[in-house]
Short mmCIF file of C-alpha atoms and ligand atoms in Angstrom, two decimals:
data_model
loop_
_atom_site.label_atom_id
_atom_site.label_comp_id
_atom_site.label_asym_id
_atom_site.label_seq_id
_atom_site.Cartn_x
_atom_site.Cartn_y
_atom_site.Cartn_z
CA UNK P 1 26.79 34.46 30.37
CA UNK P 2 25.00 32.36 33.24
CA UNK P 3 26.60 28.97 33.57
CA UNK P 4 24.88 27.47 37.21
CA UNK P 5 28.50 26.65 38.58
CA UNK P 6 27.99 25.58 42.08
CA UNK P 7 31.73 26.33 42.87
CA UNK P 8 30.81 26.64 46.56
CA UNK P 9 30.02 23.12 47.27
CA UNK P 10 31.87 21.27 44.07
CA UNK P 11 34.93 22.66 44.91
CA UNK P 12 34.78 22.79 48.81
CA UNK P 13 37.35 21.30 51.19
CA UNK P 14 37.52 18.30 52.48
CA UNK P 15 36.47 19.03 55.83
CA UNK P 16 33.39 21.07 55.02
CA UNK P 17 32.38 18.09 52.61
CA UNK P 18 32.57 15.53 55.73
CA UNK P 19 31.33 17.86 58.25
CA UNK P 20 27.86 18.60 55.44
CA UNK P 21 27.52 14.29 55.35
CA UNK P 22 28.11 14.20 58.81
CA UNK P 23 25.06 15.76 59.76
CA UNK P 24 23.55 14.85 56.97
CA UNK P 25 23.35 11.11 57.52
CA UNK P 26 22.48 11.42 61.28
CA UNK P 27 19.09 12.92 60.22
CA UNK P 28 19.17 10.25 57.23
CA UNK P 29 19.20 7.52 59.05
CA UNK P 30 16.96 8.83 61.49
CA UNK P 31 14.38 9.34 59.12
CA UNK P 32 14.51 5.41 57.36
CA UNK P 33 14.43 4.06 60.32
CA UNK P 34 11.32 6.03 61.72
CA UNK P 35 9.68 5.77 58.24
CA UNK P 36 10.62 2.40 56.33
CA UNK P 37 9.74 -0.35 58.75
CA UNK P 38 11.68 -2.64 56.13
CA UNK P 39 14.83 -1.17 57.04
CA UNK P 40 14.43 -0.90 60.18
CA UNK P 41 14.30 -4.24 61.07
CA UNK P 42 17.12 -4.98 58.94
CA UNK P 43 18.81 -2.35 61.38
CA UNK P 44 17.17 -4.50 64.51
CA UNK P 45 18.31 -7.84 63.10
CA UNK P 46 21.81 -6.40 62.58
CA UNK P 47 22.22 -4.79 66.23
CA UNK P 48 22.09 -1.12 64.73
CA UNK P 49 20.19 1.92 66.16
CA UNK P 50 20.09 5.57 64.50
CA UNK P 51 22.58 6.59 67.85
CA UNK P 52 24.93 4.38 66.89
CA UNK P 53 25.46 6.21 63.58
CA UNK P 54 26.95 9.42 64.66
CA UNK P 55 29.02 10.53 60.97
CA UNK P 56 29.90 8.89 57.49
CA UNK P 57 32.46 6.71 59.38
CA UNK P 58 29.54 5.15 61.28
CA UNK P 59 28.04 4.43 57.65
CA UNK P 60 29.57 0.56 57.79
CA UNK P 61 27.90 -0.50 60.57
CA UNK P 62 24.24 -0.68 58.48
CA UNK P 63 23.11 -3.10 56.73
CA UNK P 64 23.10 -3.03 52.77
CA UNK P 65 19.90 -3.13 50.37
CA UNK P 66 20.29 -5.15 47.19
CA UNK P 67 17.65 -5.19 44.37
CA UNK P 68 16.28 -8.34 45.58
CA UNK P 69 15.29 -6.42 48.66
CA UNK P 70 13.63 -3.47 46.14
CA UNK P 71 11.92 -6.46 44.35
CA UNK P 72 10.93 -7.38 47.72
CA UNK P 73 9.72 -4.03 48.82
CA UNK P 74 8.23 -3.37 45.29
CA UNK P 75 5.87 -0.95 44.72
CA UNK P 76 5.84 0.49 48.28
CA UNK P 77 7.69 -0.69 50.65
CA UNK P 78 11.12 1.58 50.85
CA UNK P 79 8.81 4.79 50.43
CA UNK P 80 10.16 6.79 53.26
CA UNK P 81 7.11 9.60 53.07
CA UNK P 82 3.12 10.00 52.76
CA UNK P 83 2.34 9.40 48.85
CA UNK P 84 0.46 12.42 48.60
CA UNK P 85 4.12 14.16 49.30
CA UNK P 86 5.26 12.58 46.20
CA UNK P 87 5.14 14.40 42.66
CA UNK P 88 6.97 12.04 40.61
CA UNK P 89 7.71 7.98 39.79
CA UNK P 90 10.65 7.06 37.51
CA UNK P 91 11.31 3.36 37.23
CA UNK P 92 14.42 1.05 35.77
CA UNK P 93 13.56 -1.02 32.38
CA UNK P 94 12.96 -4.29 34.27
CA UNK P 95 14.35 -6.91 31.45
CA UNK P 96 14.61 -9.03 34.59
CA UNK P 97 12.30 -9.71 37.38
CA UNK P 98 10.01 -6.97 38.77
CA UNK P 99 10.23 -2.97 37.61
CA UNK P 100 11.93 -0.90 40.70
CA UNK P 101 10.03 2.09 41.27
CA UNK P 102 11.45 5.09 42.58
CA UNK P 103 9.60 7.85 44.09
CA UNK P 104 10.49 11.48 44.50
CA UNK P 105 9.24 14.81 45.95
CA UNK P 106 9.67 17.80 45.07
CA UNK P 107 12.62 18.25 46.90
CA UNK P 108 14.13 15.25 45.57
CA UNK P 109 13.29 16.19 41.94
CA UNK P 110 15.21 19.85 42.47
CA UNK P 111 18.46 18.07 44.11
CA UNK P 112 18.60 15.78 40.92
CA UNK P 113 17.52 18.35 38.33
CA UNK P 114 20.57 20.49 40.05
CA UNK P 115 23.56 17.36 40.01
CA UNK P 116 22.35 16.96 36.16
CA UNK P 117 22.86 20.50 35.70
CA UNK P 118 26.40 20.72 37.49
CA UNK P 119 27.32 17.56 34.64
CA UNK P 120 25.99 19.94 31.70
CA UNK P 121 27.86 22.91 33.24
CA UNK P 122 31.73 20.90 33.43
CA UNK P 123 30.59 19.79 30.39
CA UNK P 124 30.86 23.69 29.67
CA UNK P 125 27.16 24.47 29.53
CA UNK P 126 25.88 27.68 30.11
CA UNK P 127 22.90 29.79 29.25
CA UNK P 128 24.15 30.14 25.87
CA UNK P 129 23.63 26.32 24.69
CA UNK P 130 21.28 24.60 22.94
CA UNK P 131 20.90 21.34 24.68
CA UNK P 132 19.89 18.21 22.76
CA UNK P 133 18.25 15.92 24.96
CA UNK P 134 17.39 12.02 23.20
CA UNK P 135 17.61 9.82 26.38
CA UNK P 136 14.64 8.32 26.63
CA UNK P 137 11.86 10.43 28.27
CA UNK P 138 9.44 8.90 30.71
CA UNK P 139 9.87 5.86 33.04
CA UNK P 140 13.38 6.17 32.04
CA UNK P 141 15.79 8.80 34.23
CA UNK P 142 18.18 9.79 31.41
CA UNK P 143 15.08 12.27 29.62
CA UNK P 144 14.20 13.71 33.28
CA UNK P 145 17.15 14.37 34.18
CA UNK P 146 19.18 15.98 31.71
CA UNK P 147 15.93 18.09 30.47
CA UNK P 148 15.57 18.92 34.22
CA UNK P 149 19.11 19.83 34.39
CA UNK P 150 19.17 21.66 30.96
CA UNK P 151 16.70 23.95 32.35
CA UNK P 152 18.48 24.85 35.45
CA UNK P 153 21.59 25.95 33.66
CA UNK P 154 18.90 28.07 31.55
CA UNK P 155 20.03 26.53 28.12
CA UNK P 156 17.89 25.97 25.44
CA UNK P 157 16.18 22.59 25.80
CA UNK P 158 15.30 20.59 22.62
CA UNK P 159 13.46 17.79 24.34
CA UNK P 160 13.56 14.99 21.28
CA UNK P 161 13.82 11.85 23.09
CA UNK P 162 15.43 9.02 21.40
CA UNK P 163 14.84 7.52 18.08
CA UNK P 164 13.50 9.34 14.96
CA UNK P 165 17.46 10.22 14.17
CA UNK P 166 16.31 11.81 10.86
CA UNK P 167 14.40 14.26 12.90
CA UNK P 168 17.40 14.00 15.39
CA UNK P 169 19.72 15.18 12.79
CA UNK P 170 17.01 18.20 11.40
CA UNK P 171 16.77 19.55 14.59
CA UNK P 172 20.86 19.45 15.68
CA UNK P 173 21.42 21.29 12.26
CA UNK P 174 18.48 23.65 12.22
CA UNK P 175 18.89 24.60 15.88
CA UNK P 176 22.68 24.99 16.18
CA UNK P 177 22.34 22.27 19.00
CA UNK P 178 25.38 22.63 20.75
CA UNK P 179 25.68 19.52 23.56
CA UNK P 180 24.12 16.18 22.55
CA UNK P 181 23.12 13.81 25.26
CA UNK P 182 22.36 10.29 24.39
CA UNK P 183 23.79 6.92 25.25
CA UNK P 184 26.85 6.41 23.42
CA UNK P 185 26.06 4.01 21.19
CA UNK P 186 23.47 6.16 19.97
CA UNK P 187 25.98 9.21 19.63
CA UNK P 188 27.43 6.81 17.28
CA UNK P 189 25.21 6.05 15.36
CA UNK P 190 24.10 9.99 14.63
CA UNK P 191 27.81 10.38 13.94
CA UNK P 192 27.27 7.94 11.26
CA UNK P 193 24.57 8.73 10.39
CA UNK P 194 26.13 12.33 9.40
CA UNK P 195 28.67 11.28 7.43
CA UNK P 196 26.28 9.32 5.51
CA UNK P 197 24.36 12.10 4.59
CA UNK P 198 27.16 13.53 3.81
CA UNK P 199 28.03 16.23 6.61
CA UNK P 200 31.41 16.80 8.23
CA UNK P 201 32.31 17.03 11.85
CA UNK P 202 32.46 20.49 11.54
CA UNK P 203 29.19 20.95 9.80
CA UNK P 204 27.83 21.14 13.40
CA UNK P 205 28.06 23.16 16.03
CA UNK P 206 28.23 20.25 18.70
CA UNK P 207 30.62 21.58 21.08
CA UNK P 208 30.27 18.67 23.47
CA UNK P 209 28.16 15.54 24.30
CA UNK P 210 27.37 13.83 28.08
CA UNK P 211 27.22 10.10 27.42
CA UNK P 212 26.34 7.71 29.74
CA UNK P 213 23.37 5.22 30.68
CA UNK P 214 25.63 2.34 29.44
CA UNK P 215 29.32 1.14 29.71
CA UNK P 216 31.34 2.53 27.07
CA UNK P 217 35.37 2.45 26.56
CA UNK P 218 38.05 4.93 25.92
CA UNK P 219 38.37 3.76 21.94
CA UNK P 220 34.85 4.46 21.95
CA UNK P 221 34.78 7.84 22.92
CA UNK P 222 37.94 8.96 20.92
CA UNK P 223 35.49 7.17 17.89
CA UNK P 224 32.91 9.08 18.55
CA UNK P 225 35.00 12.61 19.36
CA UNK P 226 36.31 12.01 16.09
CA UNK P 227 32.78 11.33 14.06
CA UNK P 228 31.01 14.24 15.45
CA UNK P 229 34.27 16.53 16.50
CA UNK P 230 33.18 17.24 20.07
CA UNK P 231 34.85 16.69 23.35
CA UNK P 232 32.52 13.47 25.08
CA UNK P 233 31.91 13.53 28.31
CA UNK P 234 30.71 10.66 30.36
CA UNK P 235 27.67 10.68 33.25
CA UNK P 236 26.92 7.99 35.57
CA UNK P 237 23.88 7.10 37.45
CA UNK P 238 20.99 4.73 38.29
CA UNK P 239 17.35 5.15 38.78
CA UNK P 240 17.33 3.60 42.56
CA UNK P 241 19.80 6.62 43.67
CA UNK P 242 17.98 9.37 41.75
CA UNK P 243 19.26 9.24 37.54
CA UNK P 244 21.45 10.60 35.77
CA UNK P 245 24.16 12.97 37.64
CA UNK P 246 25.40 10.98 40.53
CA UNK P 247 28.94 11.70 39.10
CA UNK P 248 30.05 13.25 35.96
CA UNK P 249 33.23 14.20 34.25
CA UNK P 250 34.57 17.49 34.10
CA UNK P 251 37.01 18.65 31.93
CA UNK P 252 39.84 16.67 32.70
CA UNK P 253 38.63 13.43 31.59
CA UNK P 254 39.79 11.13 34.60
CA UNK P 255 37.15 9.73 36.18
CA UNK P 256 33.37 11.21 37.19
CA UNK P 257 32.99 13.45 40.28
CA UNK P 258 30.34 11.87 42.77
CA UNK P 259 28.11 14.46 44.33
CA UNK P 260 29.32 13.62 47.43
CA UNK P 261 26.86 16.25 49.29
CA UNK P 262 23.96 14.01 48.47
CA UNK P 263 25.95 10.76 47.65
CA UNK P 264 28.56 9.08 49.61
CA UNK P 265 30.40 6.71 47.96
CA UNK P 266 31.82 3.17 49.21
CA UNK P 267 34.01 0.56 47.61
CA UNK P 268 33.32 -2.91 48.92
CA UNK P 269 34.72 -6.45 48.36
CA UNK P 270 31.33 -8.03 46.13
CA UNK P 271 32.65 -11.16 47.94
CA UNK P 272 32.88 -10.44 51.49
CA UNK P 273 31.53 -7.11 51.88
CA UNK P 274 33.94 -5.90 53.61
CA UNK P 275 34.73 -1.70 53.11
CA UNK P 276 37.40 -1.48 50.51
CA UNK P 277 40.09 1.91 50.24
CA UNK P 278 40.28 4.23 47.98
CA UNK P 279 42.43 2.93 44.21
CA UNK P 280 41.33 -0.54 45.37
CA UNK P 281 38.40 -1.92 42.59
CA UNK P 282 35.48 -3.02 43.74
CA UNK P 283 31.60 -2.87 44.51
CA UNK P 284 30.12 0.97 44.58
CA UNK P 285 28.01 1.12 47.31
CA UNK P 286 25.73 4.09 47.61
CA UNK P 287 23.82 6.10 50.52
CA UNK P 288 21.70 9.02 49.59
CA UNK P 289 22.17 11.26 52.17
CA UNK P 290 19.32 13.80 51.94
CA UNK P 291 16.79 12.26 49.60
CA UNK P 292 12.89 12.26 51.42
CA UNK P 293 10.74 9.77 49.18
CA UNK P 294 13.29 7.25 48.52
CA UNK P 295 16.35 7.11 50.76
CA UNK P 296 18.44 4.10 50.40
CA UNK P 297 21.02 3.03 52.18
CA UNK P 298 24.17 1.22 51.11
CA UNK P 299 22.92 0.42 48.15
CA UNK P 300 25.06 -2.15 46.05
CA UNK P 301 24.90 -0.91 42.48
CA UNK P 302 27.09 -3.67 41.27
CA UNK P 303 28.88 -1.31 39.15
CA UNK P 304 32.41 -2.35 39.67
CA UNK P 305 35.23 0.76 39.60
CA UNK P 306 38.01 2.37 41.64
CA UNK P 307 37.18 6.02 43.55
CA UNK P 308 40.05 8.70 43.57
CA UNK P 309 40.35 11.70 45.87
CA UNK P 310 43.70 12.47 43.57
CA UNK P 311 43.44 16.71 43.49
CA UNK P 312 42.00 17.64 39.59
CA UNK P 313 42.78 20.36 37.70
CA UNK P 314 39.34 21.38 37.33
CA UNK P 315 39.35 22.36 40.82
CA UNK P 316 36.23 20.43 41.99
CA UNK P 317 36.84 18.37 45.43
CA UNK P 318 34.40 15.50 45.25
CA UNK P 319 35.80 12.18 44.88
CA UNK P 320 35.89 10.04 41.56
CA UNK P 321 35.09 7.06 40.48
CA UNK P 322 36.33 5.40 37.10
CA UNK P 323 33.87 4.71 34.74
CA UNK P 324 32.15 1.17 35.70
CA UNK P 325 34.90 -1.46 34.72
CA UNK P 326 31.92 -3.83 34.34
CA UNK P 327 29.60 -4.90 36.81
CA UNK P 328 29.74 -8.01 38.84
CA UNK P 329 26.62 -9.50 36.96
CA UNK P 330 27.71 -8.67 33.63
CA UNK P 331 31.08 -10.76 33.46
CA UNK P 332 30.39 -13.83 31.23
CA UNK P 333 32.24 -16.90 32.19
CA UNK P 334 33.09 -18.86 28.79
CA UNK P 335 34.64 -22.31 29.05
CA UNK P 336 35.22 -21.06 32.83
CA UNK P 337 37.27 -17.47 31.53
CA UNK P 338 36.00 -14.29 32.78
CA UNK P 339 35.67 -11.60 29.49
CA UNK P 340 34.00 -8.41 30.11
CA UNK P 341 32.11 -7.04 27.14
CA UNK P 342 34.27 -3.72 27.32
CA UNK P 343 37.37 -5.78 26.46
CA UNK P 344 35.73 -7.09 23.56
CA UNK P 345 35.05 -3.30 22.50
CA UNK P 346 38.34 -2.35 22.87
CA UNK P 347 39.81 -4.80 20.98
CA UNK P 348 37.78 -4.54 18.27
CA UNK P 349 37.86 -0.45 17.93
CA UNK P 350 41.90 -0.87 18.34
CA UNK P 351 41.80 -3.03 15.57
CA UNK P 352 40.00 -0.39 13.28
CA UNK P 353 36.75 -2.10 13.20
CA UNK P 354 33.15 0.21 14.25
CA UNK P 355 31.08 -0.15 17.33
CA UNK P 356 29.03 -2.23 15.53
CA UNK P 357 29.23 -5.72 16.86
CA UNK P 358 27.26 -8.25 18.87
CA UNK P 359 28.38 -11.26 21.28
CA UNK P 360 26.93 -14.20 21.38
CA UNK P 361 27.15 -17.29 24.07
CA UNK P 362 25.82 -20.32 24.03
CA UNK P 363 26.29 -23.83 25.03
CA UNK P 364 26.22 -26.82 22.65
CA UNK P 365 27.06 -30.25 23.69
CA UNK P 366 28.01 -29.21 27.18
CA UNK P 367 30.34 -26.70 25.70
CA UNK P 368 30.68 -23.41 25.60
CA UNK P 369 29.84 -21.61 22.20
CA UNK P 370 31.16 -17.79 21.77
CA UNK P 371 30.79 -15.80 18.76
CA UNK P 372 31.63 -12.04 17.93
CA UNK P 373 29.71 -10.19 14.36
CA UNK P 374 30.76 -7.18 13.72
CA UNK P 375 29.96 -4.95 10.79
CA UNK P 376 32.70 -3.93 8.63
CA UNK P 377 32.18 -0.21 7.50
CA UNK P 378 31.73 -0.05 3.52
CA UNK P 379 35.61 1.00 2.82
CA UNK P 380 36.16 -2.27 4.71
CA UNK P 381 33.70 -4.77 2.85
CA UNK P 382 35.60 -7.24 0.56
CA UNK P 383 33.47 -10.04 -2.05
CA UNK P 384 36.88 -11.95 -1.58
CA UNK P 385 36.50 -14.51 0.89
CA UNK P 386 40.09 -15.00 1.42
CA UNK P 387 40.16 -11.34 2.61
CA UNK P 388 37.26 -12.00 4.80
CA UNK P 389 38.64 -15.26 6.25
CA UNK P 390 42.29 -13.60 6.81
CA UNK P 391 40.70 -10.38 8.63
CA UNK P 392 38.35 -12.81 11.17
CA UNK P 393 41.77 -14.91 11.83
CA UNK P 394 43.24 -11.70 12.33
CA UNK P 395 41.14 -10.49 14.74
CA UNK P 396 40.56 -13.66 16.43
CA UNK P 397 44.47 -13.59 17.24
CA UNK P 398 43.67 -10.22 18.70
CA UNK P 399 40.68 -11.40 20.55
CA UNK P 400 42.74 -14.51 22.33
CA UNK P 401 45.44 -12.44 23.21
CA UNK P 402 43.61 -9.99 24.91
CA UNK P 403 40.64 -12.54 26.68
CA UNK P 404 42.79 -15.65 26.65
CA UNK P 405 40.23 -17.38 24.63
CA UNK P 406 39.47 -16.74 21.13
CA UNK P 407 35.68 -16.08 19.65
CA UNK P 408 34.52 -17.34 16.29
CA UNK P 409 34.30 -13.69 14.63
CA UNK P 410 32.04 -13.43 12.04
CA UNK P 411 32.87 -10.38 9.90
CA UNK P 412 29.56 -9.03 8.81
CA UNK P 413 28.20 -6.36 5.65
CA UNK P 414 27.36 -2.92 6.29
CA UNK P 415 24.14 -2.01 8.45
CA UNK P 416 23.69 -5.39 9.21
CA UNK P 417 23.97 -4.88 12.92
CA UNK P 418 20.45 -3.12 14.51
CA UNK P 419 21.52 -0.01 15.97
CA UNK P 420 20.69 1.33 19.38
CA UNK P 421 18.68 4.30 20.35
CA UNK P 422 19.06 3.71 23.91
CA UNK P 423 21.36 1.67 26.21
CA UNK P 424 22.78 -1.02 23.47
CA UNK P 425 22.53 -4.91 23.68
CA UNK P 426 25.78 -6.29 23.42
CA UNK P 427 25.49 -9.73 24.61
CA UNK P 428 23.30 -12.40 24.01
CA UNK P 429 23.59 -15.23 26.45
CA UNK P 430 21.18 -18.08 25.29
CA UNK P 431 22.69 -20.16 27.86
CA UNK P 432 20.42 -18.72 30.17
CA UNK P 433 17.78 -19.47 27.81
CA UNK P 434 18.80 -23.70 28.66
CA UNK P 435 19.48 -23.43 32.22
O1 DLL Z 1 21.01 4.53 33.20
C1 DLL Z 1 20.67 6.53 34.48
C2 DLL Z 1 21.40 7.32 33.47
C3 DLL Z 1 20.72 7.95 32.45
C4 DLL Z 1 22.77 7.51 33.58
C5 DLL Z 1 21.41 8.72 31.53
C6 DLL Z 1 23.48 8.28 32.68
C7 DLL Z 1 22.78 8.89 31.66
P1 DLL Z 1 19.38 2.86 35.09
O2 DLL Z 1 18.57 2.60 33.89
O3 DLL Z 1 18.77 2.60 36.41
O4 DLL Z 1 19.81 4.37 35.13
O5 DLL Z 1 20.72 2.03 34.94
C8 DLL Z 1 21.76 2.15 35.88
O6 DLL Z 1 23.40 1.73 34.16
O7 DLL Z 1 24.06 0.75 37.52
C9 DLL Z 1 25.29 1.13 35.44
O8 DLL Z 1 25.44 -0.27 35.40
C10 DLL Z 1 24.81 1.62 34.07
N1 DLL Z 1 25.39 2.95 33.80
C11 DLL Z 1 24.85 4.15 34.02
N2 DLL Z 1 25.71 5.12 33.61
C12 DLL Z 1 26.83 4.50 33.14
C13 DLL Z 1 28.06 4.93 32.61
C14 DLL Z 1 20.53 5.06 34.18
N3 DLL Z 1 28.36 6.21 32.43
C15 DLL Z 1 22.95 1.32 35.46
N4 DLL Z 1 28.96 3.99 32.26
C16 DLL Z 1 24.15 1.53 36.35
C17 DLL Z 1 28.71 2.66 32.42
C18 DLL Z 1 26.62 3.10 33.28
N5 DLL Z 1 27.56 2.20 32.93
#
């Protein structure tokens, strides 16, 4: 068996760790500042020359990029080499404002193909597996990535894409698939989509799945676990740092490893900025410390989370960060109360209901409106209104004890809810819609 275990560098001290970002971000920052006149004068305008950076604890002093500034700089404008040194484009959805593009080389391409294929190997990948790729391919990272990373590891690739999850389901049975990678909610929905068709978790021979792309809660994965009886493994990343494979889980379950020889990793106040320490929650900050094409610097993802250097049993060294505890744009404020969509998940998977649901906001009368539907699976449906009202009161007891403000639930029939096939759409805030 091959499995692609890096154990060198993933499980490395400490001090070789700092001593490889060290000298990595002295050339780094050398390089934006030569190459991305952008940056540079954000360097000028704060004070900062490539000297004064002389290690990772030097990494404070720059100034951070925000996507307004890759709006700003959009399409060009943060390209740190010649185009014709470029073999690649992958780009974020863009439901807001301008696309960002992100441009790679073939350099860059290998070092994210190979932190994909580290995820599918602690996800116990080797040459052995058949790998079920249905992220998205194209614009989109999550395809890339994990096919990229599939191929390093030397599994077998089945390149499906998302959607189609009849032909999804054809393939995973006819080709002994063995890890599934998709956004969570879609894992759910081919685990349900099993069981309606009447196989059981151990029909397959899913041994694991690497979920990520969206935020998803523990409930959620022990649902899912459960439907398609695999061990689920989360991945993290965004299209402005590379994809997929920035961090990933291993074994243990705790948290996802950051590839901290290519990524360093800062928690920062969202307020104030100011450089937060580790176990304190806060803003992840990224700087890519070898990437040619597209090297940002301090990057706020506005992913909220904690990082960890705790030792873990799976022997790997690099720091982790909990899975995104929401992101600093995607609290809602209701009647001026913060709720995160995750707590809304996890009360609602606690209470026994699926991951079937959809939030709505909206303001009428210069209030706040906020309504919760979620689908009750068929054992659950009732004709009996009382039972129907008495579950929703239920629930929306649950709801205000948990948020401190209680939604109007609206307890909905099977398959009434559109599924996903990529990253879900919880939350529908027509209040922007007004404003
Ligand atoms: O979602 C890259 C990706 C593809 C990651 C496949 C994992 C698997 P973007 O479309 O640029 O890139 O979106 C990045 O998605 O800032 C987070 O807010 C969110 N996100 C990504 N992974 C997770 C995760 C890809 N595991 C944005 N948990 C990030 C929660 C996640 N949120």
């Amino acid at each position: 068996m091959k499995n692609y275990y890096q154990k060198e560098i993933e499980t490395a001290p400490r001090e070789e760790i700092l001593k490889i970002q060290n000298e990595k971000i002295v050339k780094q920052v050398k390089h934006v500042y030569d190459n991305v006149p952008y940056y540079r004068d954000l360097m000028d305008k704060k004070g900062v020359k490539p000297e004064d950076i002389k290690g990772v604890d030097d990494i404070k002093k720059l100034p951070f990029l925000t996507k307004d500034d890759l709006r700003e700089c959009y399409p060009y404008g943060l390209l740190a080499t010649d185009l014709k040194d470029c073999v690649r484009i992958q780009s974020t959805s863009g439901t807001t404002g301008k696309r960002v593009v992100a441009f790679y080389t073939q350099h860059d391409i290998d070092l994210w193909e190979d932190c994909c294929a580290r995820a599918i190997v602690a996800a116990g990948g080797s040459n052995e597996d058949v790998v079920q790729v249905c992220y998205g391919y194209g614009l989109f990272t999550g395809g890339p990535g994990l096919n990229g990373g599939s191929h390093k590891v030397g599994s077998l690739t089945l390149p499906m894409s998302s959607g189609n999850t009849d032909r999804q389901i054809q393939f995973m049975m006819d080709l002994n698939a063995t890890i599934l990678c998709c956004t969570p909610s879609y894992a759910a929905y081919i685990g349900e989509t099993l069981a309606e068709k009447g196989y059981k978790p151990e029909d397959n021979k899913l041994k694991a799945g690497i979920f990520g792309a969206e935020p998803w809660t523990e409930e959620m994965r022990r649902s899912i676990e459960k439907s398609l009886g695999i061990k689920a493994y989360d991945i993290y990343g965004l299209t402005e740092i590379s994809g997929p494979g920035v961090s990933f889980e291993c074994e243990e379950q705790t948290g996802m490893h950051i590839n901290e020889d290519h990524f360093y990793a800062e928690i920062i106040d969202p307020e104030t900025g100011e450089v937060l320490p580790d176990g304190e929650k806060g803003e992840l900050v990224f700087t890519s410390l070898d990437k040619e094409a597209f090297p940002l610097l301090r990057y706020r993802t506005k992913d909220i989370c904690i990082l960890s250097r705790k030792k873990c049993s799976c022997g790997r060294t690099h720091v982790k960060m909990t899975k995104p505890l929401g992101r600093s744009d995607d609290m809602m404020i209701i009647r001026g109360v913060n709720v995160f969509p995750s707590q809304i998940e996890a009360v609602l998977l606690k209470e026994g209901y699926t991951p079937n649901y959809q939030i709505v906001v909206d303001r009428k009368n210069n209030t706040d409106t906020f309504d919760i539907y979620v689908e009750l699976a068929p054992e659950q449906f009732s004709d009996k209104i009382s039972d129907i009202q008495s579950r929703e009161a239920a629930l929306n007891g649950a709801m205000r004890s948990m948020l401190g403000i209680g939604p109007k639930i609206h307890l909905v029939a099977p398959k009434t809810i559109t599924r996903s096939e990529g990253k879900a759409v919880r939350v529908i805030d027509k209040r922007k819609l007004h404003d």
